[in-house]
mmCIF file of C-alpha atoms in Angstrom:
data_model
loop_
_atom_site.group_PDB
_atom_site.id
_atom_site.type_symbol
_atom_site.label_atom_id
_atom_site.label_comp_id
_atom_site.label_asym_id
_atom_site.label_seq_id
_atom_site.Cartn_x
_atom_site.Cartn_y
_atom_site.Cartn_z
ATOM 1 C CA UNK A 1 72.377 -24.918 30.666
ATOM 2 C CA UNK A 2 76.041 -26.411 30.441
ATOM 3 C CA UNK A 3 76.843 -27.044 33.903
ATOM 4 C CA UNK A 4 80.168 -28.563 33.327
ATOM 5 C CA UNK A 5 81.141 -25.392 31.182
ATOM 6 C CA UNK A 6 79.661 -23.160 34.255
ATOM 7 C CA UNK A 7 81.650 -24.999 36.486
ATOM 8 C CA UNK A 8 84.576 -24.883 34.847
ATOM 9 C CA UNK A 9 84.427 -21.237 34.364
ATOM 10 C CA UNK A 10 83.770 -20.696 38.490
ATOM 11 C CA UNK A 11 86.993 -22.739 38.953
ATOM 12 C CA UNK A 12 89.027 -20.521 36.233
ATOM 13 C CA UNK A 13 87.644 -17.448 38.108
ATOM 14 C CA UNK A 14 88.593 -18.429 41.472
ATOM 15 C CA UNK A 15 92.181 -19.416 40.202
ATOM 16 C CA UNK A 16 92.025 -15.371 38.703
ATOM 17 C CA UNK A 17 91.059 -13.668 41.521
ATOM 18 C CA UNK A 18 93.312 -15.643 43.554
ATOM 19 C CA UNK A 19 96.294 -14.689 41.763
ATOM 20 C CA UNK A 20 95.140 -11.225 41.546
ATOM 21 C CA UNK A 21 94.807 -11.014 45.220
ATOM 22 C CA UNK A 22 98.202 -11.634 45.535
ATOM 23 C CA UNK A 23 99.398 -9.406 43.480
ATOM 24 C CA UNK A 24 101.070 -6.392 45.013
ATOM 25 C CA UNK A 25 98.452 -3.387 45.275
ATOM 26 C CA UNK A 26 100.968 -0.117 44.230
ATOM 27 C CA UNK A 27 103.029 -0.297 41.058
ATOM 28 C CA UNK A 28 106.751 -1.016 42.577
ATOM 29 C CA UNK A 29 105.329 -2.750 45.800
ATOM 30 C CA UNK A 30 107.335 -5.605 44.627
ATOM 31 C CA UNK A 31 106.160 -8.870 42.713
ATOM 32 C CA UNK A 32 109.291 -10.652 41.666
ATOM 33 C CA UNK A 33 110.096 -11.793 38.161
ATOM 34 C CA UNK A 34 108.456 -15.427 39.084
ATOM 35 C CA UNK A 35 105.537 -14.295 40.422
ATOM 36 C CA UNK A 36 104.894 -11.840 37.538
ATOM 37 C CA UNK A 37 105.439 -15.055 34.948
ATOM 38 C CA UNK A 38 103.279 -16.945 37.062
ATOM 39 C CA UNK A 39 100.338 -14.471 37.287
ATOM 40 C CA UNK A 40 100.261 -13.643 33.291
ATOM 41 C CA UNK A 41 100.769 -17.369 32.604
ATOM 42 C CA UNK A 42 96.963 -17.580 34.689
ATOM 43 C CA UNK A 43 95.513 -15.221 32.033
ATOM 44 C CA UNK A 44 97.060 -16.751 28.900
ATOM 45 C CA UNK A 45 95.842 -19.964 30.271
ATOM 46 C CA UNK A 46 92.287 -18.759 30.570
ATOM 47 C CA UNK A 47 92.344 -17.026 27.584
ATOM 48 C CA UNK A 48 93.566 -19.514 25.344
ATOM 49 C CA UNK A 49 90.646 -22.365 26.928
ATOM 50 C CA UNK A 50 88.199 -18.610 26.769
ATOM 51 C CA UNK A 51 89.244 -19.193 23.095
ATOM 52 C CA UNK A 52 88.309 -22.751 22.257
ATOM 53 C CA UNK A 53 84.792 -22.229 24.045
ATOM 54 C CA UNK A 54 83.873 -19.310 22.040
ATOM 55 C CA UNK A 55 85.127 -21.148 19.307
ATOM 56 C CA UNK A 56 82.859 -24.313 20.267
ATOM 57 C CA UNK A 57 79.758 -22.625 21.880
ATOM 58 C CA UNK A 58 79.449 -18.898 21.016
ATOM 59 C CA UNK A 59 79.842 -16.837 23.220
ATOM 60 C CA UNK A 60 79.234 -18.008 27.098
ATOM 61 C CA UNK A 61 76.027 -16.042 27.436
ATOM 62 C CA UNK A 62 73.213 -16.522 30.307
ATOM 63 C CA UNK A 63 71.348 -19.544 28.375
ATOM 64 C CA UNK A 64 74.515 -21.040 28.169
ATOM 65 C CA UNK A 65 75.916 -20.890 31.112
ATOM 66 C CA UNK A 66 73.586 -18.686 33.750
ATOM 67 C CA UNK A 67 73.736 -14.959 34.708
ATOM 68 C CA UNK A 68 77.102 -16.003 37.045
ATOM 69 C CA UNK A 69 78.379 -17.881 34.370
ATOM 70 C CA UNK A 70 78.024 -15.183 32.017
ATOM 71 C CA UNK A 71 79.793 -12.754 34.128
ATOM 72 C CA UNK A 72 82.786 -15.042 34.857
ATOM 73 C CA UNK A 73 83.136 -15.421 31.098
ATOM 74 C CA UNK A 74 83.035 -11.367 30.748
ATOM 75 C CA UNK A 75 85.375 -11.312 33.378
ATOM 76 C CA UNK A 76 88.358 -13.920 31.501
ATOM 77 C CA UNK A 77 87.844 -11.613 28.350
ATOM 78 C CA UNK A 78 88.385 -8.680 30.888
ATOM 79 C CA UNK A 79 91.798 -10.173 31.988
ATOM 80 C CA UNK A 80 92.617 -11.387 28.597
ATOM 81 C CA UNK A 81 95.102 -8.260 27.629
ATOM 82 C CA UNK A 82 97.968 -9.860 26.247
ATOM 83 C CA UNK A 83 95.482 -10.783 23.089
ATOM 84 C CA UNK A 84 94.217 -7.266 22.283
ATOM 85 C CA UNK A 85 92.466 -9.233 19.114
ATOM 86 C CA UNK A 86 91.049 -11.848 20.780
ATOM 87 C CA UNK A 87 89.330 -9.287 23.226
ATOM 88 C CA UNK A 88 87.941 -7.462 20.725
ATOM 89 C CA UNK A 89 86.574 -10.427 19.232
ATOM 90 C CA UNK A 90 85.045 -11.017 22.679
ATOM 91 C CA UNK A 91 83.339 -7.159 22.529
ATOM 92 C CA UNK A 92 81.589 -7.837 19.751
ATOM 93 C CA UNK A 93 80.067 -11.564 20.559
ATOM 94 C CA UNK A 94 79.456 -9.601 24.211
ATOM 95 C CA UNK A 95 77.503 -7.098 22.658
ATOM 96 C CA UNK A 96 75.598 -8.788 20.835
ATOM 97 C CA UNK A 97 74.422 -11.199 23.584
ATOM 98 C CA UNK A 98 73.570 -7.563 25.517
ATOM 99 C CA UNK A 99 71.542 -6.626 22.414
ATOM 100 C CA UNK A 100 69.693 -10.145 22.572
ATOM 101 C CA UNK A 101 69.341 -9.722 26.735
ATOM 102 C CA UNK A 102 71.737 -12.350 27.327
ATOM 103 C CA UNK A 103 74.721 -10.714 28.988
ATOM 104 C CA UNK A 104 75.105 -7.646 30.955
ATOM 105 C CA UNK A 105 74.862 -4.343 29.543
ATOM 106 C CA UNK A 106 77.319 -3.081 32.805
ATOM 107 C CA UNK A 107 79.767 -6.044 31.688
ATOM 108 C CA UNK A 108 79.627 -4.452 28.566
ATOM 109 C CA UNK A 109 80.675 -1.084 29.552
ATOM 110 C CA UNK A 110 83.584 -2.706 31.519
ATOM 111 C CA UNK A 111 84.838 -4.477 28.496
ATOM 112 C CA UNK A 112 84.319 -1.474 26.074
ATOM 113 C CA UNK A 113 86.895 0.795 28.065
ATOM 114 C CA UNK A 114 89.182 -2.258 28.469
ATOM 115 C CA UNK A 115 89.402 -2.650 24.595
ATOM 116 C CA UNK A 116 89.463 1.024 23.792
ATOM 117 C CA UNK A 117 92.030 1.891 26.032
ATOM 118 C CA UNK A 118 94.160 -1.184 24.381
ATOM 119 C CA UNK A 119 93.661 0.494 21.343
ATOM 120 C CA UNK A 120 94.689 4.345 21.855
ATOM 121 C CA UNK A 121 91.038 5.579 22.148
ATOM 122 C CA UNK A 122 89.552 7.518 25.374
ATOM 123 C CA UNK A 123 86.946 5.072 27.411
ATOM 124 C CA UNK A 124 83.675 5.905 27.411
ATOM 125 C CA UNK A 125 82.361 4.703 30.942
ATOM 126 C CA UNK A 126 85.079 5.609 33.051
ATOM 127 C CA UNK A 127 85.759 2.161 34.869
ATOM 128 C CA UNK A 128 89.502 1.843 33.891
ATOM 129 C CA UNK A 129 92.369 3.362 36.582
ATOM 130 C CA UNK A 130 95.959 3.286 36.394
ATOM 131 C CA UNK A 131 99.137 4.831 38.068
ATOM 132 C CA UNK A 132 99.688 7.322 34.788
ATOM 133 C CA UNK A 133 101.918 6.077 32.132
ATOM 134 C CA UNK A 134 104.771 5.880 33.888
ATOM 135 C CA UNK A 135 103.211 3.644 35.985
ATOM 136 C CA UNK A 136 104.084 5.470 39.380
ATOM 137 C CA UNK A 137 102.056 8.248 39.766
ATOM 138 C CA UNK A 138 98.772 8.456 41.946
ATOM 139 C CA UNK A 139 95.966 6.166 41.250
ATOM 140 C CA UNK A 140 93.722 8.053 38.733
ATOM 141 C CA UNK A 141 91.601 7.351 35.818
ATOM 142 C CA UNK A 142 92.607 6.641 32.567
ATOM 143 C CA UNK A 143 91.387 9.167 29.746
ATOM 144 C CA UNK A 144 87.528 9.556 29.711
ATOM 145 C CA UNK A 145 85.596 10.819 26.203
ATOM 146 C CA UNK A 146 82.965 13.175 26.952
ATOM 147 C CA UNK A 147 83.647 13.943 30.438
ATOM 148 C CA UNK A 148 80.242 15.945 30.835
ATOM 149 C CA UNK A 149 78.006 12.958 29.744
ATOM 150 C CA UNK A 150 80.160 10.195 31.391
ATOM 151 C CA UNK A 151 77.041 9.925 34.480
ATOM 152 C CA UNK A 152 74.458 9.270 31.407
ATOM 153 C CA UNK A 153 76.358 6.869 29.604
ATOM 154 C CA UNK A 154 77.028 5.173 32.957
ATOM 155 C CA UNK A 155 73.197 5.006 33.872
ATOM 156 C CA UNK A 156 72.736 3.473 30.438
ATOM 157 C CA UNK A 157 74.764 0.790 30.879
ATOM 158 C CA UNK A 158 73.604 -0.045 34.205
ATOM 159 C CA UNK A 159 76.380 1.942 36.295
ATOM 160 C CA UNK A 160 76.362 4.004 39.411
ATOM 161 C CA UNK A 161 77.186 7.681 39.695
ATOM 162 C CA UNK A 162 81.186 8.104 38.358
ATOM 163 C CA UNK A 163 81.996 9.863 41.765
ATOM 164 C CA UNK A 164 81.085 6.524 44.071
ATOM 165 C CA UNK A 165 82.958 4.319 41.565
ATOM 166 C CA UNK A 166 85.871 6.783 41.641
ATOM 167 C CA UNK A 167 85.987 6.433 45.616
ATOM 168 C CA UNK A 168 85.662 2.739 45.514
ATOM 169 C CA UNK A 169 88.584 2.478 43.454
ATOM 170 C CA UNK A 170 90.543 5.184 45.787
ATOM 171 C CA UNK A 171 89.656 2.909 48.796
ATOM 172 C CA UNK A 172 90.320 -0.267 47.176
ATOM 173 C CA UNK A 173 93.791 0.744 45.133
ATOM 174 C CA UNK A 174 94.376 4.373 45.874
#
Protein backbone atom coordinates (compact mmCIF):
# COMPACT_ATOMS: atom_id res chain seq x y z
CA UNK A 1 0.00 0.00 0.00
CA UNK A 2 1.14 3.74 -0.67
CA UNK A 3 0.55 5.32 2.52
CA UNK A 4 1.85 8.66 1.62
CA UNK A 5 -0.54 8.64 -1.52
CA UNK A 6 -3.49 7.47 1.03
CA UNK A 7 -2.66 10.14 3.15
CA UNK A 8 -2.52 12.62 0.88
CA UNK A 9 -5.79 11.77 -0.59
CA UNK A 10 -7.56 11.88 3.23
CA UNK A 11 -6.09 15.43 3.47
CA UNK A 12 -7.50 16.47 -0.19
CA UNK A 13 -10.86 15.01 0.99
CA UNK A 14 -11.11 16.77 4.16
CA UNK A 15 -10.11 20.14 2.39
CA UNK A 16 -13.42 19.02 -0.13
CA UNK A 17 -15.84 18.37 2.22
CA UNK A 18 -14.84 21.28 4.12
CA UNK A 19 -15.45 23.64 1.46
CA UNK A 20 -18.54 21.91 0.53
CA UNK A 21 -19.88 22.30 3.95
CA UNK A 22 -19.72 25.74 3.60
CA UNK A 23 -21.27 26.11 0.75
CA UNK A 24 -24.76 27.54 0.89
CA UNK A 25 -27.43 24.57 0.90
CA UNK A 26 -30.41 26.25 -1.64
CA UNK A 27 -29.42 27.62 -5.02
CA UNK A 28 -29.58 31.64 -4.31
CA UNK A 29 -28.85 31.21 -0.48
CA UNK A 30 -25.97 33.38 -1.23
CA UNK A 31 -22.17 32.40 -1.76
CA UNK A 32 -20.45 35.50 -2.97
CA UNK A 33 -18.32 35.76 -6.08
CA UNK A 34 -15.04 34.96 -3.77
CA UNK A 35 -16.26 32.23 -2.15
CA UNK A 36 -17.59 30.62 -5.38
CA UNK A 37 -13.78 31.15 -6.97
CA UNK A 38 -12.47 29.81 -3.94
CA UNK A 39 -14.60 26.60 -3.73
CA UNK A 40 -14.09 25.58 -7.65
CA UNK A 41 -10.41 26.55 -7.33
CA UNK A 42 -10.52 23.33 -4.41
CA UNK A 43 -11.75 21.01 -7.20
CA UNK A 44 -9.45 22.12 -10.03
CA UNK A 45 -6.75 21.75 -7.53
CA UNK A 46 -7.64 18.18 -6.74
CA UNK A 47 -8.33 17.34 -10.02
CA UNK A 48 -5.38 18.48 -11.66
CA UNK A 49 -2.92 16.45 -8.66
CA UNK A 50 -6.18 13.44 -9.30
CA UNK A 51 -4.55 13.80 -12.78
CA UNK A 52 -0.84 13.32 -12.30
CA UNK A 53 -1.58 10.20 -9.94
CA UNK A 54 -3.60 8.42 -12.42
CA UNK A 55 -1.11 9.38 -14.72
CA UNK A 56 1.78 7.91 -12.35
CA UNK A 57 -0.03 4.97 -10.60
CA UNK A 58 -3.24 3.88 -12.40
CA UNK A 59 -5.93 4.36 -11.06
CA UNK A 60 -6.01 4.75 -6.98
CA UNK A 61 -7.67 1.40 -6.46
CA UNK A 62 -7.88 -0.65 -2.98
CA UNK A 63 -4.23 -2.35 -3.43
CA UNK A 64 -3.05 0.92 -3.96
CA UNK A 65 -4.27 2.84 -1.62
CA UNK A 66 -6.98 0.76 0.75
CA UNK A 67 -10.81 0.48 0.51
CA UNK A 68 -10.89 4.38 2.16
CA UNK A 69 -8.38 5.38 -0.08
CA UNK A 70 -10.14 4.12 -2.96
CA UNK A 71 -13.27 5.85 -2.14
CA UNK A 72 -11.63 9.26 -1.53
CA UNK A 73 -10.10 8.90 -4.99
CA UNK A 74 -13.80 8.06 -6.46
CA UNK A 75 -14.91 10.85 -4.62
CA UNK A 76 -12.13 13.78 -6.32
CA UNK A 77 -13.25 12.26 -9.78
CA UNK A 78 -16.88 12.81 -8.42
CA UNK A 79 -16.15 16.58 -7.80
CA UNK A 80 -13.99 16.88 -10.78
CA UNK A 81 -16.86 18.57 -13.20
CA UNK A 82 -15.18 21.32 -14.71
CA UNK A 83 -13.06 18.43 -16.75
CA UNK A 84 -16.00 16.46 -18.22
CA UNK A 85 -12.96 14.46 -20.15
CA UNK A 86 -10.90 13.86 -17.50
CA UNK A 87 -13.94 12.27 -15.56
CA UNK A 88 -14.72 10.12 -18.07
CA UNK A 89 -11.32 8.99 -18.25
CA UNK A 90 -11.73 8.31 -14.52
CA UNK A 91 -15.16 6.00 -15.37
CA UNK A 92 -13.46 3.86 -17.31
CA UNK A 93 -10.06 3.17 -15.11
CA UNK A 94 -13.03 2.99 -12.15
CA UNK A 95 -14.71 0.38 -13.84
CA UNK A 96 -12.35 -1.55 -14.57
CA UNK A 97 -10.85 -1.73 -11.04
CA UNK A 98 -14.82 -2.76 -10.10
CA UNK A 99 -14.51 -5.50 -12.75
CA UNK A 100 -11.07 -6.67 -11.13
CA UNK A 101 -12.77 -6.24 -7.31
CA UNK A 102 -10.71 -3.37 -6.59
CA UNK A 103 -13.07 -0.42 -6.25
CA UNK A 104 -16.63 -0.16 -5.42
CA UNK A 105 -19.26 -1.23 -7.63
CA UNK A 106 -21.73 1.59 -5.58
CA UNK A 107 -18.81 4.22 -6.34
CA UNK A 108 -19.29 3.19 -9.66
CA UNK A 109 -22.88 3.85 -9.98
CA UNK A 110 -22.26 7.32 -8.40
CA UNK A 111 -19.74 8.21 -10.99
CA UNK A 112 -21.74 6.72 -13.98
CA UNK A 113 -24.76 9.24 -13.42
CA UNK A 114 -22.23 12.03 -12.72
CA UNK A 115 -20.64 11.52 -16.24
CA UNK A 116 -23.85 10.81 -18.07
CA UNK A 117 -25.63 13.60 -16.88
CA UNK A 118 -22.40 15.83 -18.03
CA UNK A 119 -22.96 14.46 -21.20
CA UNK A 120 -26.85 14.91 -22.10
CA UNK A 121 -27.76 11.25 -21.30
CA UNK A 122 -30.48 10.15 -18.52
CA UNK A 123 -28.59 8.45 -15.28
CA UNK A 124 -29.07 5.15 -14.73
CA UNK A 125 -28.94 4.80 -10.79
CA UNK A 126 -30.73 7.70 -9.77
CA UNK A 127 -28.13 9.29 -7.25
CA UNK A 128 -27.86 12.76 -8.97
CA UNK A 129 -30.43 15.82 -7.62
CA UNK A 130 -30.64 19.26 -8.65
CA UNK A 131 -32.93 22.41 -8.33
CA UNK A 132 -34.27 21.87 -12.22
CA UNK A 133 -32.46 23.69 -14.86
CA UNK A 134 -33.10 26.83 -13.88
CA UNK A 135 -31.52 26.12 -10.90
CA UNK A 136 -34.42 27.35 -8.51
CA UNK A 137 -36.97 25.01 -8.46
CA UNK A 138 -37.55 22.25 -5.70
CA UNK A 139 -34.91 19.78 -5.00
CA UNK A 140 -35.67 16.79 -7.33
CA UNK A 141 -33.87 14.27 -9.30
CA UNK A 142 -32.25 14.70 -12.35
CA UNK A 143 -33.61 12.53 -15.40
CA UNK A 144 -33.61 8.73 -14.60
CA UNK A 145 -33.49 5.95 -17.74
CA UNK A 146 -35.70 3.17 -17.09
CA UNK A 147 -37.61 4.41 -14.26
CA UNK A 148 -39.30 0.87 -13.64
CA UNK A 149 -35.93 -1.01 -13.24
CA UNK A 150 -34.06 1.86 -11.44
CA UNK A 151 -34.50 -0.48 -7.74
CA UNK A 152 -32.65 -3.49 -9.76
CA UNK A 153 -29.99 -1.63 -11.19
CA UNK A 154 -29.53 -0.02 -7.76
CA UNK A 155 -29.31 -3.50 -5.93
CA UNK A 156 -26.72 -4.39 -8.55
CA UNK A 157 -24.52 -1.90 -7.86
CA UNK A 158 -24.69 -2.21 -4.26
CA UNK A 159 -27.50 0.57 -3.58
CA UNK A 160 -30.44 0.84 -1.29
CA UNK A 161 -34.07 1.08 -2.30
CA UNK A 162 -34.42 4.60 -4.63
CA UNK A 163 -37.24 5.78 -2.19
CA UNK A 164 -34.75 5.92 1.14
CA UNK A 165 -32.05 7.59 -1.00
CA UNK A 166 -34.67 10.01 -2.35
CA UNK A 167 -35.62 10.98 1.40
CA UNK A 168 -32.08 11.26 2.46
CA UNK A 169 -31.45 13.71 -0.09
CA UNK A 170 -34.93 15.62 0.81
CA UNK A 171 -33.67 15.75 4.47
CA UNK A 172 -30.22 16.59 3.73
CA UNK A 173 -30.84 19.36 0.70
CA UNK A 174 -34.55 19.47 0.19
Amino acid sequence: MDEVLRVELARRVEADQAMRRAWPTRPGDGADEGELTRFGAVDEDNTAWLRRVVAEHGWPDTSLVGEEGAHNAWLLAQHADHDPVFQAECLDLLAAAVECGTASPADLAYLTDRVRRAHGDLQLYGTQFWYGADGLGELQPQPIAEPDRLDERRAAAGLGPFDEYRALMMNMHG
